[in-house]
PDB file of C-alpha atoms in Angstrom:
ATOM      1  CA  MET A   1     -11.328  30.457 -14.052  1.00 73.00           C
ATOM      2  CA  GLU A   2     -14.508  29.277 -15.755  1.00 74.00           C
ATOM      3  CA  ALA A   3     -12.803  29.379 -19.148  1.00 76.00           C
ATOM      4  CA  PHE A   4      -9.887  27.346 -17.783  1.00 74.00           C
ATOM      5  CA  ILE A   5     -12.232  24.721 -16.376  1.00 78.00           C
ATOM      6  CA  GLN A   6     -14.218  24.427 -19.600  1.00 77.00           C
ATOM      7  CA  GLU A   7     -11.080  24.116 -21.707  1.00 78.00           C
ATOM      8  CA  TRP A   8      -8.937  21.886 -19.514  1.00 81.00           C
ATOM      9  CA  LEU A   9     -11.259  19.836 -17.313  1.00 85.00           C
ATOM     10  CA  PRO A  10     -11.860  17.072 -19.925  1.00 87.00           C
ATOM     11  CA  ILE A  11      -8.119  16.867 -20.706  1.00 88.00           C
ATOM     12  CA  ILE A  12      -7.082  16.838 -17.049  1.00 89.00           C
ATOM     13  CA  GLY A  13      -9.807  14.289 -16.258  1.00 91.00           C
ATOM     14  CA  GLN A  14      -8.530  11.998 -19.009  1.00 91.00           C
ATOM     15  CA  SER A  15      -4.974  12.370 -17.688  1.00 90.00           C
ATOM     16  CA  VAL A  16      -6.090  11.448 -14.165  1.00 92.00           C
ATOM     17  CA  VAL A  17      -7.828   8.337 -15.510  1.00 92.00           C
ATOM     18  CA  GLU A  18      -4.687   7.344 -17.459  1.00 91.00           C
ATOM     19  CA  THR A  19      -2.533   7.826 -14.348  1.00 92.00           C
ATOM     20  CA  PHE A  20      -4.866   5.614 -12.309  1.00 93.00           C
ATOM     21  CA  GLN A  21      -4.809   2.986 -15.053  1.00 92.00           C
ATOM     22  CA  MET A  22      -1.000   2.919 -15.100  1.00 92.00           C
ATOM     23  CA  VAL A  23      -0.708   2.773 -11.300  1.00 94.00           C
ATOM     24  CA  ILE A  24      -3.407   0.135 -10.686  1.00 95.00           C
ATOM     25  CA  ILE A  25      -2.396  -2.239 -13.497  1.00 95.00           C
ATOM     26  CA  SER A  26       1.348  -1.915 -12.824  1.00 95.00           C
ATOM     27  CA  LEU A  27       0.917  -2.309  -9.068  1.00 96.00           C
ATOM     28  CA  PHE A  28      -1.200  -5.440  -9.540  1.00 96.00           C
ATOM     29  CA  PHE A  29       1.437  -7.201 -11.666  1.00 96.00           C
ATOM     30  CA  ALA A  30       4.311  -5.863  -9.534  1.00 96.00           C
ATOM     31  CA  ILE A  31       2.713  -7.364  -6.416  1.00 96.00           C
ATOM     32  CA  LEU A  32       2.185 -10.681  -8.217  1.00 97.00           C
ATOM     33  CA  ILE A  33       5.916 -10.791  -8.967  1.00 96.00           C
ATOM     34  CA  GLY A  34       7.372  -8.898  -5.997  1.00 95.00           C
ATOM     35  CA  VAL A  35       5.608 -10.689  -3.126  1.00 95.00           C
ATOM     36  CA  PRO A  36       6.668 -14.269  -4.066  1.00 94.00           C
ATOM     37  CA  LEU A  37      10.149 -12.933  -4.882  1.00 96.00           C
ATOM     38  CA  GLY A  38      10.444 -11.293  -1.475  1.00 95.00           C
ATOM     39  CA  ILE A  39       9.233 -14.447   0.306  1.00 94.00           C
ATOM     40  CA  LEU A  40      11.719 -16.567  -1.664  1.00 95.00           C
ATOM     41  CA  VAL A  41      14.577 -14.237  -0.695  1.00 95.00           C
ATOM     42  CA  VAL A  42      13.696 -14.643   2.976  1.00 93.00           C
ATOM     43  CA  LEU A  43      13.253 -18.424   2.800  1.00 92.00           C
ATOM     44  CA  THR A  44      16.564 -18.987   0.970  1.00 94.00           C
ATOM     45  CA  ARG A  45      18.579 -16.914   3.459  1.00 92.00           C
ATOM     46  CA  PRO A  46      21.113 -18.867   5.541  1.00 88.00           C
ATOM     47  CA  GLY A  47      19.382 -20.538   8.476  1.00 82.00           C
ATOM     48  CA  GLN A  48      15.897 -20.362   6.916  1.00 83.00           C
ATOM     49  CA  ALA A  49      13.612 -23.206   5.821  1.00 78.00           C
ATOM     50  CA  LEU A  50      14.822 -23.305   2.188  1.00 83.00           C
ATOM     51  CA  ALA A  51      18.358 -22.033   2.789  1.00 88.00           C
ATOM     52  CA  ASN A  52      20.302 -22.008  -0.471  1.00 91.00           C
ATOM     53  CA  LYS A  53      23.302 -19.715  -0.752  1.00 92.00           C
ATOM     54  CA  VAL A  54      23.448 -19.726  -4.570  1.00 95.00           C
ATOM     55  CA  VAL A  55      19.739 -18.965  -5.093  1.00 95.00           C
ATOM     56  CA  TYR A  56      19.802 -16.330  -2.354  1.00 95.00           C
ATOM     57  CA  GLN A  57      22.800 -14.540  -3.866  1.00 95.00           C
ATOM     58  CA  LEU A  58      21.326 -14.675  -7.372  1.00 96.00           C
ATOM     59  CA  LEU A  59      17.998 -13.225  -6.212  1.00 95.00           C
ATOM     60  CA  ASN A  60      19.778 -10.519  -4.262  1.00 94.00           C
ATOM     61  CA  LEU A  61      21.903  -9.667  -7.303  1.00 95.00           C
ATOM     62  CA  LEU A  62      18.851  -9.562  -9.586  1.00 94.00           C
ATOM     63  CA  ILE A  63      16.956  -7.231  -7.243  1.00 95.00           C
ATOM     64  CA  ASN A  64      19.962  -4.965  -6.720  1.00 94.00           C
ATOM     65  CA  VAL A  65      20.754  -4.716 -10.449  1.00 94.00           C
ATOM     66  CA  VAL A  66      17.217  -3.709 -11.420  1.00 93.00           C
ATOM     67  CA  ARG A  67      16.887  -1.306  -8.495  1.00 91.00           C
ATOM     68  CA  SER A  68      20.184   0.381  -9.346  1.00 93.00           C
ATOM     69  CA  ILE A  69      18.875   1.517 -12.754  1.00 92.00           C
ATOM     70  CA  PRO A  70      17.035   4.864 -12.664  1.00 91.00           C
ATOM     71  CA  PHE A  71      13.519   4.526 -14.074  1.00 89.00           C
ATOM     72  CA  ILE A  72      14.052   7.005 -16.911  1.00 86.00           C
ATOM     73  CA  ILE A  73      17.024   4.926 -18.164  1.00 90.00           C
ATOM     74  CA  LEU A  74      15.179   1.633 -17.645  1.00 90.00           C
ATOM     75  CA  LEU A  75      12.260   3.062 -19.617  1.00 86.00           C
ATOM     76  CA  PHE A  76      14.375   3.528 -22.752  1.00 86.00           C
ATOM     77  CA  PHE A  77      16.688   0.569 -22.154  1.00 89.00           C
ATOM     78  CA  ILE A  78      13.928  -2.047 -22.379  1.00 89.00           C
ATOM     79  CA  LEU A  79      11.974  -0.462 -25.241  1.00 87.00           C
ATOM     80  CA  PRO A  80      12.694  -3.453 -27.560  1.00 89.00           C
ATOM     81  CA  PHE A  81      11.520  -5.899 -24.868  1.00 90.00           C
ATOM     82  CA  THR A  82       8.380  -3.815 -24.250  1.00 88.00           C
ATOM     83  CA  LYS A  83       7.655  -3.763 -27.986  1.00 88.00           C
ATOM     84  CA  LEU A  84       8.145  -7.528 -28.177  1.00 90.00           C
ATOM     85  CA  LEU A  85       5.898  -8.199 -25.195  1.00 89.00           C
ATOM     86  CA  VAL A  86       2.928  -5.866 -25.736  1.00 86.00           C
ATOM     87  CA  GLY A  87       3.427  -4.721 -29.339  1.00 86.00           C
ATOM     88  CA  THR A  88       3.816  -1.014 -28.580  1.00 82.00           C
ATOM     89  CA  THR A  89       6.057   1.356 -26.626  1.00 81.00           C
ATOM     90  CA  ILE A  90       3.656   4.290 -26.309  1.00 80.00           C
ATOM     91  CA  GLY A  91       0.471   4.958 -24.428  1.00 80.00           C
ATOM     92  CA  VAL A  92      -0.634   3.361 -21.178  1.00 82.00           C
ATOM     93  CA  GLN A  93      -0.110  -0.144 -22.568  1.00 84.00           C
ATOM     94  CA  GLY A  94       3.453   0.617 -23.601  1.00 85.00           C
ATOM     95  CA  VAL A  95       4.572   1.807 -20.189  1.00 90.00           C
ATOM     96  CA  ILE A  96       3.108  -0.991 -18.065  1.00 92.00           C
ATOM     97  CA  VAL A  97       6.072  -3.321 -18.675  1.00 93.00           C
ATOM     98  CA  PRO A  98       8.827  -0.905 -17.512  1.00 92.00           C
ATOM     99  CA  LEU A  99       6.669   0.169 -14.554  1.00 94.00           C
ATOM    100  CA  VAL A 100       6.251  -3.453 -13.439  1.00 95.00           C
ATOM    101  CA  ILE A 101       9.963  -4.227 -13.888  1.00 95.00           C
ATOM    102  CA  TYR A 102      10.822  -1.082 -11.930  1.00 94.00           C
ATOM    103  CA  THR A 103       8.384  -1.704  -9.064  1.00 95.00           C
ATOM    104  CA  ALA A 104       8.459  -5.501  -8.532  1.00 96.00           C
ATOM    105  CA  PRO A 105      12.054  -5.674  -7.127  1.00 95.00           C
ATOM    106  CA  TYR A 106      11.253  -2.661  -4.949  1.00 94.00           C
ATOM    107  CA  ILE A 107       8.245  -4.473  -3.475  1.00 96.00           C
ATOM    108  CA  ALA A 108      10.321  -7.646  -3.042  1.00 96.00           C
ATOM    109  CA  ARG A 109      12.923  -5.768  -0.993  1.00 95.00           C
ATOM    110  CA  LEU A 110      10.285  -4.018   1.121  1.00 95.00           C
ATOM    111  CA  LEU A 111       8.539  -7.328   1.781  1.00 94.00           C
ATOM    112  CA  GLU A 112      11.835  -8.961   2.742  1.00 94.00           C
ATOM    113  CA  THR A 113      12.434  -6.191   5.276  1.00 93.00           C
ATOM    114  CA  SER A 114       8.911  -6.555   6.681  1.00 93.00           C
ATOM    115  CA  LEU A 115       9.150 -10.330   7.063  1.00 93.00           C
ATOM    116  CA  LEU A 116      12.540 -10.124   8.755  1.00 91.00           C
ATOM    117  CA  GLU A 117      10.992  -7.876  11.416  1.00 89.00           C
ATOM    118  CA  VAL A 118       8.777 -10.754  12.597  1.00 88.00           C
ATOM    119  CA  ASP A 119       9.978 -12.121  15.948  1.00 84.00           C
ATOM    120  CA  ASN A 120      12.117 -15.170  15.188  1.00 82.00           C
ATOM    121  CA  GLY A 121      11.072 -16.712  18.520  1.00 83.00           C
ATOM    122  CA  VAL A 122       7.453 -16.870  17.349  1.00 81.00           C
ATOM    123  CA  ILE A 123       8.480 -18.615  14.118  1.00 82.00           C
ATOM    124  CA  GLU A 124      10.654 -21.104  15.994  1.00 82.00           C
ATOM    125  CA  ALA A 125       7.764 -21.903  18.332  1.00 84.00           C
ATOM    126  CA  TYR A 126       5.512 -22.795  15.392  1.00 83.00           C
ATOM    127  CA  LYS A 127       8.304 -24.866  13.840  1.00 80.00           C
ATOM    128  CA  ALA A 128       8.649 -26.764  17.109  1.00 82.00           C
ATOM    129  CA  MET A 129       4.932 -27.581  16.933  1.00 84.00           C
ATOM    130  CA  GLY A 130       5.492 -29.196  13.537  1.00 80.00           C
ATOM    131  CA  ILE A 131       3.673 -26.540  11.513  1.00 82.00           C
ATOM    132  CA  LYS A 132       4.569 -26.727   7.818  1.00 84.00           C
ATOM    133  CA  THR A 133       6.636 -23.978   6.201  1.00 82.00           C
ATOM    134  CA  ARG A 134       3.876 -22.757   3.859  1.00 84.00           C
ATOM    135  CA  GLN A 135       1.482 -22.468   6.813  1.00 88.00           C
ATOM    136  CA  ILE A 136       4.072 -20.522   8.803  1.00 87.00           C
ATOM    137  CA  ILE A 137       4.563 -18.153   5.845  1.00 87.00           C
ATOM    138  CA  TRP A 138       0.840 -17.487   5.420  1.00 86.00           C
ATOM    139  CA  ASN A 139      -0.485 -17.707   8.981  1.00 84.00           C
ATOM    140  CA  VAL A 140       2.473 -16.329  10.920  1.00 87.00           C
ATOM    141  CA  MET A 141       4.986 -14.315   8.909  1.00 89.00           C
ATOM    142  CA  LEU A 142       2.614 -12.522   6.500  1.00 90.00           C
ATOM    143  CA  ARG A 143       0.007 -12.050   9.235  1.00 89.00           C
ATOM    144  CA  GLU A 144       2.442 -10.628  11.775  1.00 89.00           C
ATOM    145  CA  ALA A 145       4.048  -8.370   9.178  1.00 92.00           C
ATOM    146  CA  ARG A 146       0.761  -6.982   7.757  1.00 93.00           C
ATOM    147  CA  PRO A 147       1.139  -3.402   9.080  1.00 93.00           C
ATOM    148  CA  SER A 148       4.698  -3.174   7.838  1.00 94.00           C
ATOM    149  CA  ILE A 149       3.733  -4.705   4.452  1.00 95.00           C
ATOM    150  CA  ILE A 150       0.903  -2.178   4.024  1.00 95.00           C
ATOM    151  CA  LEU A 151       3.282   0.701   4.745  1.00 95.00           C
ATOM    152  CA  GLY A 152       5.782  -0.784   2.288  1.00 94.00           C
ATOM    153  CA  LEU A 153       3.147  -1.091  -0.429  1.00 95.00           C
ATOM    154  CA  THR A 154       2.099   2.505   0.264  1.00 96.00           C
ATOM    155  CA  ILE A 155       5.672   3.667  -0.316  1.00 95.00           C
ATOM    156  CA  ALA A 156       5.858   1.567  -3.494  1.00 95.00           C
ATOM    157  CA  THR A 157       2.592   3.074  -4.772  1.00 95.00           C
ATOM    158  CA  VAL A 158       3.801   6.627  -4.186  1.00 94.00           C
ATOM    159  CA  SER A 159       7.058   5.791  -5.948  1.00 93.00           C
ATOM    160  CA  LEU A 160       5.027   4.310  -8.817  1.00 92.00           C
ATOM    161  CA  ILE A 161       3.059   7.529  -9.204  1.00 91.00           C
ATOM    162  CA  GLY A 162       6.344   9.415  -9.564  1.00 89.00           C
ATOM    163  CA  ALA A 163       7.464   6.925 -12.223  1.00 90.00           C
ATOM    164  CA  THR A 164       4.228   7.369 -14.213  1.00 88.00           C
ATOM    165  CA  ALA A 165       4.972  11.098 -14.342  1.00 83.00           C
ATOM    166  CA  MET A 166       8.354  10.380 -15.949  1.00 82.00           C
ATOM    167  CA  ALA A 167       6.695   7.937 -18.340  1.00 80.00           C
ATOM    168  CA  GLY A 168       5.108  10.965 -20.001  1.00 74.00           C
ATOM    169  CA  LEU A 169       8.414  11.398 -21.863  1.00 71.00           C
ATOM    170  CA  VAL A 170       7.556   8.420 -24.080  1.00 72.00           C
ATOM    171  CA  GLY A 171       3.989   9.524 -24.686  1.00 73.00           C
ATOM    172  CA  ALA A 172       2.488   7.321 -21.997  1.00 76.00           C
ATOM    173  CA  GLY A 173      -0.236   9.824 -21.207  1.00 81.00           C
ATOM    174  CA  GLY A 174      -1.287  10.674 -17.661  1.00 86.00           C
ATOM    175  CA  LEU A 175      -0.568  13.715 -15.521  1.00 87.00           C
ATOM    176  CA  GLY A 176       3.171  13.610 -16.184  1.00 84.00           C
ATOM    177  CA  ASP A 177       2.607  13.741 -19.915  1.00 84.00           C
ATOM    178  CA  LEU A 178       0.156  16.631 -19.490  1.00 86.00           C
ATOM    179  CA  ALA A 179       2.595  18.596 -17.332  1.00 84.00           C
ATOM    180  CA  TYR A 180       5.460  17.980 -19.760  1.00 81.00           C
ATOM    181  CA  ARG A 181       3.655  18.746 -23.034  1.00 82.00           C
ATOM    182  CA  PHE A 182       1.532  21.668 -21.915  1.00 82.00           C
ATOM    183  CA  GLY A 183       3.108  22.871 -18.672  1.00 78.00           C
ATOM    184  CA  HIS A 184       6.744  22.693 -19.807  1.00 78.00           C
ATOM    185  CA  LEU A 185       6.908  22.726 -23.624  1.00 79.00           C
ATOM    186  CA  ARG A 186       4.036  25.201 -24.136  1.00 81.00           C
ATOM    187  CA  TYR A 187       4.580  26.985 -20.838  1.00 81.00           C
ATOM    188  CA  GLU A 188       0.939  26.766 -19.735  1.00 82.00           C
ATOM    189  CA  VAL A 189       1.633  27.715 -16.112  1.00 86.00           C
ATOM    190  CA  ASP A 190      -1.958  27.076 -14.925  1.00 87.00           C
ATOM    191  CA  VAL A 191      -1.826  23.527 -16.281  1.00 87.00           C
ATOM    192  CA  MET A 192       1.498  22.892 -14.551  1.00 88.00           C
ATOM    193  CA  TYR A 193       0.229  24.169 -11.185  1.00 90.00           C
ATOM    194  CA  THR A 194      -3.007  22.188 -11.495  1.00 91.00           C
ATOM    195  CA  THR A 195      -1.123  19.005 -12.351  1.00 90.00           C
ATOM    196  CA  VAL A 196       1.268  19.403  -9.419  1.00 90.00           C
ATOM    197  CA  PHE A 197      -1.670  20.122  -7.074  1.00 93.00           C
ATOM    198  CA  ILE A 198      -3.517  16.964  -8.184  1.00 93.00           C
ATOM    199  CA  LEU A 199      -0.356  14.851  -7.736  1.00 92.00           C
ATOM    200  CA  ILE A 200       0.132  16.242  -4.214  1.00 93.00           C
ATOM    201  CA  ILE A 201      -3.488  15.463  -3.300  1.00 94.00           C
ATOM    202  CA  LEU A 202      -3.157  11.978  -4.790  1.00 93.00           C
ATOM    203  CA  VAL A 203       0.034  11.150  -2.878  1.00 94.00           C
ATOM    204  CA  GLN A 204      -1.311  12.605   0.384  1.00 95.00           C
ATOM    205  CA  GLY A 205      -4.520  10.591   0.024  1.00 96.00           C
ATOM    206  CA  ILE A 206      -2.701   7.308  -0.622  1.00 95.00           C
ATOM    207  CA  GLN A 207      -0.239   7.880   2.230  1.00 96.00           C
ATOM    208  CA  SER A 208      -3.025   8.716   4.687  1.00 96.00           C
ATOM    209  CA  LEU A 209      -5.007   5.661   3.622  1.00 95.00           C
ATOM    210  CA  GLY A 210      -1.946   3.420   4.001  1.00 95.00           C
ATOM    211  CA  ASN A 211      -1.136   4.843   7.441  1.00 95.00           C
ATOM    212  CA  ARG A 212      -4.694   4.334   8.713  1.00 95.00           C
ATOM    213  CA  LEU A 213      -4.928   0.794   7.361  1.00 94.00           C
ATOM    214  CA  ALA A 214      -1.561  -0.140   8.893  1.00 93.00           C
ATOM    215  CA  ALA A 215      -2.577   1.361  12.248  1.00 92.00           C
ATOM    216  CA  ARG A 216      -5.852  -0.590  12.220  1.00 91.00           C
ATOM    217  CA  LEU A 217      -4.080  -3.869  11.403  1.00 87.00           C
ATOM    218  CA  LYS A 218      -1.570  -3.232  14.182  1.00 80.00           C
ATOM    219  CA  LYS A 219      -4.397  -3.101  16.729  1.00 71.00           C
ATOM    220  CA  ASP A 220      -5.878  -6.455  15.581  1.00 68.00           C
TER     221      ASP A 220
END
């Protein structure tokens, strides 16, 4: 046990750091893209403030097309675009682009679902008082949907962790890369078990945190 820790602890620690880097950076940019996209989908729906059938259908099509591509295929499919954008297709930097493209439409769809759960009667009441659309979005829709949005982002984060594990196939680093290179190719069983255990703890921790935060916001 001591020998395993001395040999593998620095490598596993580096892999955990790389996984956190991929998840945090990708999630940040995915939220920046996914949240406005989700709001726009809701606002352009028939009967909404910015109703536009063409824009709504195009956004829906875009989200559905990207979401229909499995991440492992998307990862290789956009390699030229990734190379063009960040100058490399390997390492943490090289996998950020496909992770963002994979996660942003997912967040947009989850946000759309959360916003549509807000009581339409409440929104209509604010409209009747002459409140502007942007104020209704920020002060009513996003506020009322906070617990559901947090749960949605928690699901997206867990899904993102799973994607980072697959990103190990292109040398992205992280726990997935460690499990693949040492656990699978070199059949280091201890490394595989340790990696799986860390991923389980990571996912459980994020899910518990998301559940508690959503429950607290629901009480406010």
